[in-house]
């Protein structure tokens, strides 16, 4: 009878705790993110979870990217570009201070860019800074950046989180005590639970309407739904349970924001391992995948199917989903041809994001149809990064959204976790980097899209939708996600 | 065995528990070799299908056959509960008897540790084990075993102390029998009934722990079905398909109820004092 008593107690406790007053303090905001960041310095780490907290809120760049994906002046008030497109003179905003009170000057820009492009750099996107030939302070509030060749996307690149301006005095400690120039300053980080930011009183620009923003980390889709309903979290910019959208849309307490992201969700295959280094096996895997079914099961069908690594809403995107369609018999034949007709064992490592875990379960079943016996393991964010994304690259399959804009050149990197060895693609990407003419860039990008699809470099699944859910009355949150960020600087309660 | 049958006739609750237990066991054994459909098979075109003669209870959010998943899930829950309790009972009883035979400092120290463990909530202990070992089948078994060891150790010690104080033990000692022989030949058979009763009740706790771990994603991993994970997955579909939570939940309750009744019934049947 002991059990029954215990159960009754639990039920009783749950009943008492359930209906909580849904008081909403009008100047505080709780944002729910799926994954806790490994640390809080976006200039030394690739994790999108860092950007989802600090971008535009805490750190700022010379430029920043707006909701439409366009760069706008931020710490650089304006700039002059030389006629040969090689020299940029940035005129910095005056009266800007870091959160520790230090004034922001040209020395900080020089330090930030030199650090990012230097030999000791641990920047996750070093390629953004590779073309910088020199950075010099021509005055306390002017900086001249000289490029070795014209870069069409330079002002955009300077708006990425990788190029956030940091002070030399705090660069080493920004991972745990981030100091930026943004409208919010760091208050505390309760590990495993939340990061709190407060309005910075000495902010140079328009003060945000929200006085305190708390980022809470909840990866489980069910727990996200519960946190939203209980009022513990006001907004999930990417909500993990799309099957609840219809219900939430009818609920007068909530608002659903569907939009686009730059995230291509792929079934990554480890090219450093047999038999996935064989293009026939990778084609078999692609034939085994029913993309529409995965899209429905993982994100409720709100994603857009992709056949290569390129956002389908870009004007020069090619629809290559029909190149290797769902065809179980063809997949089996290709496996036989590759000498693995009886299938093989593999490990499917999943990050904790709801879309990845759901897609993983479906992909596992689809692979089993053609004889590939995959065992699923779910890793926490840091473990996924340290074992799958970085050496020792210990995985066969994994599912992840690559959320950076224009990230298809990554497949050319020999040190990337995919491990694809293809000189023709590397040459192609090199030409794309150097190209300035928009038409030429588009043509090269289309060539790259085709090459990635033909070689089945990964299983290209769907474009991650932006699936935001928020309490009604909240305004100013982004509907689309052109960069991985939760810019709350314009958020307000109406 | 005949004693149990006789008791069952006298105790309708035990009879019902035995009958239910046999039925569940039959379903579990059947699920090992046959289910109406492959239990992990996903068919997105058949999501949320209503019950039919093809899918007796309908399908879930991935188009999997609900009846097949429940059969296999129940099999997994029962198998894990049985293995876990067995793996906990053997060392638990051994420690208990050993501590009873050794009244010195060592015995007392071991029992203090056991007391400490028993004060630790079973599900929490299981979550700690799962955190260390990572999710999976082995974790669930070990977690249940770890939660069960102190329960059996305490029971075995108290019961063994009682047996050790009896006259026939003293007689054996006088006859020059060694401590080990006494523990195996006198103590063990005399406490076996109690251990069995405890094991049946512990199975109910174990089934709940297994479901709890699976619910949290720490137990059985996909594609192998588990009742706990079915419950977890069904949460966001409650308004559209409440049966996804209702059926596995009811089956789990039935399993727990069956073990619990079995424990109560066996206690009544085997305890000579209870019979009076």
XYZ file of C-alpha atoms in Angstrom:
770
model
C 0.000 0.000 0.000
C 3.089 2.104 0.307
C 2.973 2.855 -3.414
C -0.596 3.999 -3.402
C 0.093 6.387 -0.556
C 3.102 7.820 -2.319
C 1.141 8.247 -5.528
C -1.667 10.034 -3.728
C 0.817 12.403 -2.093
C 2.384 13.188 -5.437
C -0.981 13.792 -7.052
C -1.973 16.037 -4.187
C 1.201 18.046 -4.458
C 0.745 18.422 -8.196
C -2.841 19.613 -7.759
C -1.763 22.243 -5.233
C 1.038 23.520 -7.430
C -0.904 23.687 -10.687
C -2.900 26.898 -11.086
C -0.468 29.705 -10.456
C -1.318 33.315 -10.792
C -0.251 34.432 -14.246
C 0.950 37.836 -13.165
C 3.068 39.452 -15.871
C 5.363 42.151 -14.693
C 5.169 44.622 -17.536
C 8.865 45.336 -17.848
C 10.387 41.895 -17.543
C 10.599 39.174 -20.119
C 11.404 35.468 -19.906
C 12.643 33.923 -23.158
C 12.861 30.151 -23.527
C 15.801 28.738 -25.506
C 16.200 25.036 -26.259
C 19.869 24.730 -25.292
C 22.092 26.262 -22.652
C 25.201 27.955 -24.099
C 28.623 26.452 -23.312
C 29.856 29.969 -22.458
C 28.950 33.542 -23.350
C 31.630 34.703 -25.816
C 30.459 34.381 -29.444
C 33.870 35.471 -30.775
C 35.539 32.241 -29.636
C 32.841 29.581 -30.022
C 30.619 28.251 -32.781
C 27.570 27.437 -30.620
C 24.359 29.069 -31.807
C 23.075 28.890 -28.240
C 25.512 31.694 -27.331
C 24.200 33.919 -30.109
C 20.615 33.259 -29.046
C 21.382 35.015 -25.758
C 23.957 37.716 -26.410
C 23.618 38.870 -30.034
C 22.476 42.501 -30.261
C 21.308 42.330 -26.648
C 24.664 42.280 -24.926
C 27.294 42.564 -27.652
C 27.268 44.775 -30.705
C 29.378 44.948 -33.850
C 30.361 47.736 -36.206
C 27.159 46.745 -37.943
C 24.333 44.444 -36.885
C 21.883 42.372 -38.927
C 18.195 43.285 -38.793
C 15.145 41.051 -39.066
C 15.237 41.263 -42.869
C 18.830 40.062 -42.938
C 20.214 43.502 -43.807
C 23.209 45.070 -42.050
C 22.644 48.447 -40.374
C 25.100 50.851 -38.698
C 25.664 50.147 -35.026
C 28.972 50.951 -33.339
C 30.093 52.394 -36.662
C 27.896 55.412 -37.259
C 28.862 55.584 -40.921
C 31.663 54.519 -43.239
C 33.496 55.483 -46.425
C 34.499 52.885 -48.958
C 37.376 53.458 -51.374
C 36.544 53.237 -55.111
C 38.463 49.941 -55.443
C 36.338 48.448 -52.613
C 39.464 47.632 -50.627
C 39.573 50.273 -47.871
C 36.748 50.870 -45.391
C 36.978 53.856 -43.063
C 34.593 53.415 -40.138
C 33.493 56.475 -38.160
C 32.707 55.175 -34.714
C 29.875 56.285 -32.502
C 30.947 58.604 -29.667
C 29.890 58.396 -26.047
C 29.655 54.624 -26.065
C 30.789 52.741 -22.964
C 31.278 49.085 -22.192
C 29.242 47.641 -19.338
C 32.261 47.951 -17.027
C 32.311 51.711 -17.642
C 35.319 51.810 -20.015
C 34.825 54.074 -23.035
C 34.606 52.436 -26.457
C 37.299 53.676 -28.864
C 39.049 52.719 -32.076
C 41.556 50.683 -30.022
C 38.786 48.199 -29.212
C 37.979 47.708 -32.891
C 41.653 47.192 -33.735
C 41.996 44.706 -30.882
C 38.838 42.787 -31.812
C 39.672 42.403 -35.501
C 43.362 41.642 -34.915
C 42.412 39.019 -32.338
C 39.904 37.391 -34.686
C 42.319 37.183 -37.623
C 45.512 36.565 -35.638
C 47.398 33.280 -35.471
C 46.087 32.578 -31.944
C 42.508 33.168 -33.016
C 39.901 30.708 -31.811
C 37.159 32.455 -33.741
C 34.681 29.945 -35.158
C 34.436 31.868 -38.439
C 38.015 32.874 -39.101
C 37.309 32.957 -42.830
C 35.315 36.169 -42.302
C 38.530 37.903 -41.235
C 41.033 36.211 -43.547
C 40.770 38.900 -46.197
C 41.611 41.721 -43.784
C 45.133 42.935 -44.639
C 45.425 45.627 -41.993
C 43.431 47.427 -39.315
C 44.621 50.816 -38.097
C 43.214 53.477 -35.819
C 43.422 56.765 -37.671
C 41.950 58.653 -34.736
C 40.250 57.889 -31.430
C 36.986 57.339 -33.290
C 38.040 56.330 -36.799
C 39.367 53.005 -37.988
C 40.622 52.063 -41.444
C 40.307 48.438 -42.491
C 42.144 47.401 -45.653
C 41.207 44.209 -47.471
C 43.482 42.085 -49.618
C 40.702 41.637 -52.152
C 37.166 42.991 -52.457
C 34.616 41.142 -50.339
C 31.011 41.703 -51.352
C 29.657 40.702 -47.972
C 32.127 42.606 -45.783
C 29.621 44.929 -44.071
C 27.327 41.946 -43.520
C 30.196 39.902 -42.086
C 31.026 42.677 -39.629
C 27.471 42.356 -38.330
C 27.862 38.700 -37.405
C 28.204 37.632 -33.805
C 31.738 36.453 -34.609
C 32.697 40.085 -35.160
C 31.182 41.436 -31.938
C 33.360 44.202 -30.527
C 35.028 43.301 -27.245
C 37.428 45.181 -25.011
C 40.971 43.910 -24.508
C 40.548 44.311 -20.747
C 37.723 41.786 -20.558
C 38.315 39.539 -23.579
C 39.702 36.725 -21.464
C 36.793 36.691 -19.028
C 33.907 37.308 -21.438
C 33.108 33.603 -21.433
C 31.703 33.789 -17.903
C 31.340 37.527 -17.308
C 30.496 39.013 -20.688
C 31.116 42.742 -21.128
C 29.767 44.370 -24.281
C 28.290 47.677 -25.405
C 24.699 46.545 -25.923
C 21.508 47.795 -24.233
C 21.550 44.871 -21.784
C 24.312 43.956 -19.362
C 25.048 40.638 -17.782
C 23.690 40.012 -14.265
C 24.070 36.315 -13.498
C 24.165 32.864 -15.006
C 22.571 30.103 -12.958
C 24.109 27.042 -14.589
C 21.647 24.529 -15.879
C 18.786 26.993 -15.627
C 19.034 30.589 -16.843
C 20.991 33.701 -17.793
C 19.726 37.082 -16.581
C 20.394 40.407 -18.272
C 19.432 43.890 -17.034
C 18.912 47.125 -18.904
C 22.236 49.029 -19.002
C 21.501 52.537 -17.694
C 24.393 54.206 -19.552
C 23.446 52.692 -22.921
C 24.267 55.050 -25.802
C 21.107 54.455 -27.818
C 17.419 54.231 -27.232
C 16.765 52.430 -23.951
C 14.899 49.121 -24.303
C 11.395 48.921 -22.847
C 12.206 45.702 -21.039
C 14.156 46.190 -17.801
C 15.141 42.579 -17.201
C 15.312 39.725 -19.659
C 15.839 36.153 -18.480
C 16.841 33.395 -20.869
C 15.743 29.991 -19.606
C 17.037 26.754 -21.103
C 14.453 24.030 -21.716
C 15.175 21.463 -24.409
C 12.254 19.089 -23.937
C 9.274 19.979 -26.138
C 6.738 18.880 -23.534
C 8.463 20.872 -20.817
C 8.475 23.886 -23.151
C 4.720 23.602 -23.577
C 4.254 23.314 -19.827
C 6.491 26.335 -19.114
C 4.556 28.408 -21.633
C 1.162 27.445 -20.238
C 2.172 28.007 -16.624
C 3.474 31.467 -17.489
C 7.035 30.623 -16.428
C 8.252 31.494 -19.924
C 6.721 34.268 -22.032
C 8.125 33.361 -25.420
C 9.829 30.461 -27.166
C 11.339 31.911 -30.356
C 11.729 28.331 -31.640
C 9.086 26.196 -29.993
C 9.719 22.452 -30.146
C 6.178 21.056 -30.317
C 4.627 22.258 -33.607
C 1.695 19.846 -33.196
C 0.388 22.292 -30.593
C 0.323 25.292 -32.953
C -3.298 24.907 -33.993
C -4.354 24.617 -30.383
C -2.200 27.538 -29.252
C -3.431 29.657 -32.129
C -6.994 29.240 -30.884
C -5.930 30.062 -27.331
C -6.452 33.814 -26.680
C -3.424 33.820 -24.369
C -0.920 32.986 -27.069
C 0.283 34.077 -30.447
C 2.092 31.895 -32.972
C 4.783 33.412 -35.193
C 5.775 31.293 -38.182
C 8.738 32.431 -40.218
C 11.927 31.443 -41.960
C 15.394 30.641 -40.718
C 18.749 30.124 -42.364
C 18.919 26.635 -40.842
C 19.326 23.708 -43.225
C 18.543 20.538 -41.287
C 20.797 17.771 -42.545
C 21.450 14.147 -41.790
C 25.227 14.466 -41.614
C 27.248 11.401 -42.583
C 30.821 10.916 -41.459
C 32.967 10.765 -44.605
C 35.955 9.714 -42.521
C 34.307 6.345 -41.947
C 33.498 3.327 -43.995
C 31.108 2.717 -45.663
C 29.803 6.306 -45.636
C 32.832 7.493 -47.599
C 31.323 5.623 -50.567
C 29.044 7.853 -52.621
C 26.835 4.859 -53.505
C 26.109 4.280 -49.820
C 25.334 7.954 -49.301
C 22.997 7.883 -52.297
C 21.333 4.816 -50.814
C 20.835 6.705 -47.553
C 19.303 9.639 -49.438
C 16.974 7.300 -51.342
C 15.926 5.786 -48.015
C 14.738 9.150 -46.681
C 11.160 10.301 -47.118
C 11.751 14.019 -46.570
C 8.098 14.997 -46.392
C 7.439 12.409 -43.679
C 10.454 13.651 -41.699
C 9.297 17.252 -42.094
C 5.835 16.318 -40.787
C 7.099 14.317 -37.845
C 9.872 16.693 -36.811
C 8.372 20.160 -37.299
C 4.722 19.456 -38.074
C 5.273 19.957 -41.806
C 6.138 23.649 -41.372
C 9.620 23.240 -42.827
C 10.463 23.452 -46.532
C 12.082 20.438 -48.167
C 15.632 20.881 -49.397
C 17.711 18.796 -51.786
C 20.979 20.578 -51.139
C 22.578 22.917 -48.653
C 21.042 26.271 -49.590
C 18.058 28.167 -48.150
C 15.136 27.524 -50.529
C 13.840 31.085 -50.099
C 16.953 32.591 -51.728
C 16.318 33.718 -55.330
C 19.192 31.607 -56.716
C 18.215 28.432 -54.846
C 17.758 25.305 -56.970
C 15.084 22.736 -56.157
C 17.054 19.476 -56.163
C 14.721 17.456 -53.952
C 13.823 15.265 -56.913
C 17.387 14.195 -57.690
C 17.399 11.193 -55.343
C 13.762 10.671 -54.367
C 12.449 8.323 -51.703
C 12.929 4.861 -53.259
C 13.593 1.938 -50.941
C 14.344 -0.559 -53.725
C 16.863 1.765 -55.349
C 18.487 2.267 -51.946
C 18.818 -1.490 -51.387
C 20.258 -1.966 -54.883
C 22.850 0.756 -54.285
C 23.875 -0.836 -50.993
C 24.303 -4.198 -52.755
C 26.366 -2.509 -55.446
C 28.589 -0.976 -52.765
C 29.153 -4.389 -51.189
C 27.057 -3.771 -48.071
C 23.906 -5.479 -49.299
C 23.224 -6.939 -45.858
C 23.245 -3.444 -44.386
C 25.466 -2.244 -41.550
C 25.493 -1.023 -37.958
C 25.794 2.691 -37.297
C 25.487 5.233 -34.497
C 23.061 8.108 -34.910
C 24.110 10.790 -32.421
C 21.488 13.448 -31.752
C 21.807 16.886 -30.183
C 19.028 17.654 -27.670
C 16.973 19.925 -29.956
C 13.382 18.686 -30.295
C 13.477 18.814 -34.119
C 16.612 16.634 -34.165
C 15.300 14.070 -31.692
C 12.004 13.702 -33.529
C 13.625 13.544 -36.959
C 16.134 11.059 -35.539
C 13.483 8.569 -34.531
C 11.916 8.681 -37.997
C 15.259 8.543 -39.816
C 16.229 5.534 -37.725
C 13.109 3.703 -38.897
C 13.730 4.697 -42.530
C 17.330 3.512 -42.415
C 16.148 0.224 -40.904
C 13.897 -0.281 -43.971
C 16.985 -0.570 -46.169
C 19.020 -2.578 -43.662
C 21.021 0.142 -41.910
C 20.737 -0.584 -38.205
C 21.283 2.716 -36.429
C 21.315 3.061 -32.654
C 20.293 6.453 -31.302
C 22.222 8.308 -28.651
C 21.137 11.734 -27.452
C 24.014 13.983 -26.337
C 23.815 17.254 -24.450
C 24.959 20.326 -26.393
C 28.584 20.529 -25.168
C 29.128 16.786 -25.553
C 27.742 16.889 -29.102
C 30.125 19.739 -29.951
C 33.197 18.157 -28.399
C 32.738 14.622 -29.744
C 30.814 14.981 -32.988
C 31.486 18.482 -34.289
C 35.151 18.557 -33.267
C 37.818 15.853 -33.243
C 37.562 12.909 -32.673
C 34.425 13.263 -34.902
C 33.042 10.170 -33.206
C 29.776 9.532 -35.050
C 28.338 7.870 -38.142
C 25.168 9.928 -38.531
C 23.936 13.037 -36.800
C 21.100 15.494 -37.393
C 21.692 19.210 -37.084
C 20.514 22.540 -38.465
C 23.313 24.703 -39.853
C 21.978 28.147 -39.090
C 24.643 30.508 -40.386
C 23.791 32.401 -43.552
C 25.889 31.314 -46.556
C 27.459 28.345 -44.818
C 27.685 25.950 -47.786
C 31.425 26.778 -48.191
C 32.012 24.890 -44.938
C 31.895 21.598 -46.885
C 35.207 22.652 -48.454
C 36.929 22.782 -45.076
C 39.193 19.764 -44.547
C 38.857 20.165 -40.763
C 35.069 20.240 -40.809
C 33.194 17.452 -39.011
C 31.793 16.128 -42.305
C 35.288 15.308 -43.608
C 34.488 15.504 -47.307
C 37.586 15.343 -49.535
C 36.776 16.936 -52.869
C 39.271 19.199 -54.598
C 36.839 20.305 -57.311
C 34.447 21.639 -54.660
C 37.289 23.381 -52.841
C 38.356 25.119 -56.046
C 34.770 26.126 -56.715
C 34.383 27.653 -53.253
C 37.678 29.497 -53.646
C 36.329 31.067 -56.836
C 33.065 31.964 -55.079
C 34.958 33.715 -52.284
C 36.857 35.797 -54.836
C 33.900 36.599 -57.065
C 32.421 40.119 -56.724
C 29.982 40.173 -59.623
C 26.544 39.135 -58.263
C 25.655 37.121 -61.374
C 28.924 35.213 -61.195
C 28.465 34.550 -57.474
C 24.975 33.186 -58.117
C 26.205 30.932 -60.902
C 28.973 29.547 -58.704
C 26.611 29.085 -55.787
C 24.259 27.113 -58.031
C 27.149 24.955 -59.208
C 27.980 24.263 -55.560
C 24.357 23.378 -54.786
C 24.337 20.860 -57.619
C 27.636 19.316 -56.596
C 26.550 18.861 -52.977
C 23.325 17.199 -54.112
C 24.940 14.912 -56.693
C 27.541 13.643 -54.240
C 24.910 13.271 -51.481
C 27.458 14.865 -49.179
C 24.777 14.779 -46.499
C 21.133 13.792 -46.315
C 19.494 17.163 -46.942
C 16.161 17.142 -45.107
C 14.303 20.438 -44.686
C 14.740 24.121 -43.931
C 14.088 24.693 -40.253
C 11.023 26.898 -39.820
C 11.014 29.665 -37.263
C 8.280 28.484 -34.954
C 7.787 31.126 -32.332
C 5.095 31.036 -29.662
C 4.563 33.913 -27.286
C 2.117 35.354 -24.787
C -0.290 37.739 -26.411
C 0.615 41.347 -25.742
C 4.299 40.881 -26.386
C 5.556 42.839 -29.379
C 8.863 43.396 -31.106
C 10.064 39.786 -31.351
C 11.472 38.612 -34.680
C 9.228 36.544 -36.931
C 12.091 35.451 -39.194
C 15.533 34.431 -38.139
C 18.076 35.612 -40.743
C 20.801 35.128 -38.130
C 20.597 32.882 -35.104
C 19.639 35.432 -32.490
C 16.861 36.553 -30.173
C 17.075 40.312 -30.458
C 14.897 41.599 -27.598
C 16.031 45.204 -27.788
C 12.674 46.241 -29.258
C 10.500 43.868 -27.268
C 7.707 45.400 -25.227
C 4.419 44.540 -23.543
C 1.426 46.343 -24.980
C 2.917 -24.407 -4.738
C -0.109 -26.363 -3.583
C -0.137 -24.077 -0.554
C -0.409 -21.087 -2.858
C -3.295 -22.707 -4.751
C -5.096 -23.441 -1.527
C -4.514 -19.870 -0.400
C -5.755 -18.578 -3.705
C -9.001 -20.428 -3.237
C -9.369 -18.877 0.197
C -8.292 -15.424 -0.965
C -10.121 -14.125 -4.038
C -7.840 -11.075 -4.336
C -4.809 -13.320 -4.660
C -6.670 -15.483 -7.152
C -7.483 -12.438 -9.243
C -3.888 -11.225 -9.036
C -2.568 -14.612 -10.077
C -4.974 -14.786 -12.987
C -4.126 -11.262 -14.095
C -0.425 -12.019 -13.644
C -0.655 -15.130 -15.822
C -2.545 -13.207 -18.470
C 0.056 -10.412 -18.509
C 2.846 -12.942 -18.570
C 1.234 -14.656 -21.553
C 0.925 -11.328 -23.392
C 4.542 -10.482 -22.602
C 5.793 -13.853 -23.798
C 3.667 -13.539 -26.922
C 5.026 -10.032 -27.559
C 8.532 -11.466 -27.562
C 7.781 -13.596 -30.620
C 4.758 -11.932 -32.191
C 2.949 -8.590 -32.335
C 0.194 -7.658 -34.800
C 2.621 -5.242 -36.528
C 6.339 -4.535 -36.175
C 6.207 -2.350 -33.055
C 8.689 0.363 -34.131
C 7.503 0.635 -37.710
C 6.780 4.214 -38.688
C 4.199 5.080 -41.324
C 3.624 8.801 -41.589
C 0.686 8.312 -43.954
C -1.187 6.518 -41.186
C -0.802 9.031 -38.388
C -3.539 9.026 -35.718
C -5.486 6.263 -37.502
C -8.648 5.259 -35.605
C -9.063 1.679 -34.332
C -9.771 -0.821 -37.114
C -9.422 -4.533 -37.699
C -5.901 -3.827 -39.022
C -4.870 -1.535 -36.168
C -6.870 -2.712 -33.172
C -6.217 0.363 -31.070
C -5.310 2.715 -33.902
C -1.924 4.339 -34.501
C 0.170 7.048 -32.847
C 1.676 10.339 -34.086
C 4.255 8.481 -36.186
C 1.692 6.007 -37.565
C 2.943 3.165 -35.383
C 0.513 0.463 -34.326
C -0.563 1.268 -30.775
C -1.481 -2.289 -29.762
C 1.871 -3.662 -30.909
C 3.790 -0.935 -29.140
C 1.860 -1.512 -25.926
C 2.441 -5.265 -26.043
C 6.159 -4.861 -26.574
C 6.311 -1.956 -24.136
C 4.637 -4.035 -21.424
C 7.047 -6.882 -22.142
C 9.981 -4.506 -21.728
C 8.623 -3.003 -18.526
C 8.006 -6.422 -16.962
C 11.339 -7.855 -18.130
C 13.296 -4.869 -16.832
C 11.391 -4.868 -13.534
C 12.019 -8.605 -13.057
C 15.725 -8.393 -13.906
C 16.210 -5.301 -11.784
C 14.478 -6.725 -8.729
C 16.353 -10.011 -9.074
C 19.630 -8.143 -9.443
C 18.775 -6.158 -6.312
C 17.375 -9.008 -4.234
C 20.390 -11.333 -4.486
C 23.032 -8.947 -3.143
C 20.487 -7.304 -0.826
C 19.577 -10.582 0.872
C 23.245 -11.602 1.041
C 24.206 -8.328 2.723
C 21.271 -8.566 5.119
C 22.051 -12.088 6.223
C 25.739 -11.321 6.515
C 25.016 -8.277 8.666
C 22.702 -10.354 10.862
C 25.377 -12.981 11.401
C 27.985 -10.360 12.185
C 26.762 -8.241 15.052
C 30.075 -6.387 15.305
C 31.073 -2.994 14.091
C 31.255 -4.088 10.436
C 27.688 -5.377 10.424
C 26.359 -2.266 12.076
C 28.306 -0.014 9.741
C 26.908 -1.777 6.677
C 23.361 -1.421 7.986
C 23.876 2.312 8.611
C 24.839 2.628 4.954
C 21.713 0.673 4.024
C 19.584 2.963 6.199
C 21.085 5.938 4.445
C 20.295 4.426 1.053
C 16.726 3.654 2.034
C 16.221 7.283 3.019
C 17.201 8.221 -0.529
C 14.122 8.339 -2.821
C 14.198 5.395 -5.233
C 13.402 7.385 -8.352
C 16.031 9.979 -7.503
C 18.598 7.205 -7.017
C 17.602 5.846 -10.400
C 18.060 9.246 -12.045
C 21.548 9.517 -10.518
C 22.472 6.086 -11.881
C 21.114 7.057 -15.285
C 23.112 10.280 -15.221
C 26.319 8.347 -14.564
C 25.750 5.444 -16.968
C 23.884 7.252 -19.729
C 20.438 6.213 -20.888
C 19.618 2.646 -21.899
C 18.336 -0.773 -20.975
C 21.263 -1.552 -18.636
C 20.761 1.707 -16.799
C 17.141 0.914 -16.000
C 18.066 -2.524 -14.652
C 20.944 -1.185 -12.547
C 18.851 1.709 -11.281
C 16.116 -0.649 -10.098
C 18.689 -2.972 -8.571
C 20.354 -0.107 -6.706
C 16.994 1.070 -5.403
C 16.086 -2.490 -4.361
C 19.272 -3.572 -2.549
C 18.629 -1.645 0.691
C 15.001 -2.781 0.823
C 15.994 -6.427 0.672
C 19.022 -5.971 2.927
C 16.980 -4.518 5.767
C 14.237 -7.093 5.434
C 16.687 -9.985 5.260
C 18.631 -8.783 8.271
C 15.615 -8.448 10.546
C 14.223 -11.787 9.429
C 17.598 -13.509 9.731
C 18.108 -12.160 13.265
C 14.818 -13.730 14.252
C 15.775 -17.071 12.749
C 19.244 -16.977 14.307
C 17.688 -16.606 17.745
C 15.652 -19.798 17.416
C 16.421 -23.020 19.265
C 17.175 -25.163 16.213
C 19.959 -22.779 15.256
C 21.405 -23.060 18.720
C 21.125 -26.843 18.378
C 22.987 -26.782 15.075
C 25.681 -24.611 16.586
C 25.990 -27.030 19.500
C 26.293 -29.835 16.963
C 29.332 -28.049 15.556
C 27.845 -26.730 12.309
C 29.703 -23.773 10.842
C 28.200 -20.298 10.491
C 28.026 -20.554 6.689
C 26.145 -23.859 6.808
C 23.624 -22.407 9.263
C 23.017 -19.348 7.124
C 22.434 -21.376 3.974
C 20.506 -24.319 5.430
C 18.489 -22.677 8.199
C 18.261 -18.950 7.636
C 17.784 -18.801 3.888
C 14.875 -21.283 3.619
C 13.147 -19.666 6.584
C 13.227 -16.147 5.181
C 12.522 -17.169 1.554
C 8.769 -16.582 1.872
C 9.232 -13.067 3.190
C 11.708 -12.254 0.447
C 9.246 -13.513 -2.157
C 6.475 -11.297 -0.785
C 8.815 -8.312 -0.748
C 9.938 -9.102 -4.281
C 6.373 -9.011 -5.587
C 5.729 -5.614 -3.982
C 9.116 -4.379 -5.147
C 8.198 -5.355 -8.718
C 5.389 -2.812 -8.587
C 7.849 -0.106 -7.515
C 10.304 -1.288 -10.181
C 7.726 -1.069 -12.950
C 7.024 2.525 -11.921
C 10.735 3.360 -11.820
C 11.189 1.889 -15.291
C 8.270 3.880 -16.657
C 9.566 6.992 -14.916
C 13.039 6.649 -16.387
C 11.639 6.027 -19.857
C 9.345 8.993 -19.423
C 12.414 11.125 -18.763
C 14.188 9.596 -21.766
C 16.677 7.698 -19.615
C 15.339 4.178 -20.072
C 14.756 1.981 -23.085
C 15.850 3.809 -26.252
C 13.910 4.007 -29.522
C 12.922 2.193 -31.642
C 12.206 -0.287 -28.816
C 8.806 0.790 -27.415
C 8.344 1.621 -23.762
C 5.196 2.563 -21.890
C 6.918 5.467 -20.156
C 8.122 7.010 -23.407
C 4.707 6.493 -25.001
C 3.253 8.545 -22.138
C 5.884 11.251 -22.569
C 5.405 11.449 -26.335
C 1.630 11.598 -26.006
C 1.617 14.762 -23.901
C 1.596 17.293 -26.695
C -1.038 15.278 -28.576
C -3.462 15.072 -25.631
C -6.116 17.309 -27.094
C -6.098 15.532 -30.446
C -5.508 11.933 -29.412
C -6.016 11.334 -25.696
C -5.979 7.570 -26.281
C -2.204 7.773 -26.838
C -1.845 8.549 -23.145
C -4.877 6.689 -21.874
C -4.119 3.193 -23.164
C -0.444 2.892 -22.168
C -1.264 4.593 -18.870
C -4.019 2.107 -18.123
C -1.789 -0.810 -19.061
C 0.972 0.448 -16.794
C -1.513 0.893 -13.950
C -2.713 -2.649 -14.530
C 0.825 -4.035 -14.336
C 1.574 -2.147 -11.137
C -1.754 -3.140 -9.620
C -1.145 -6.779 -10.500
C 2.291 -6.863 -8.827
C 0.977 -4.984 -5.827
C -1.977 -7.353 -5.348
C 0.307 -10.309 -5.843
C 2.524 -9.030 -3.043
C -0.401 -8.472 -0.680
C -1.970 -11.810 -1.519
C 1.259 -13.745 -1.101
C 1.881 -12.057 2.233
C -1.504 -13.179 3.498
C -0.951 -16.666 2.138
C 2.587 -17.169 3.423
C 2.586 -15.299 6.696
C 1.524 -17.726 9.426
C 0.549 -14.881 11.740
C -1.600 -13.229 9.115
C -3.541 -16.478 8.727
C -4.811 -16.437 12.285
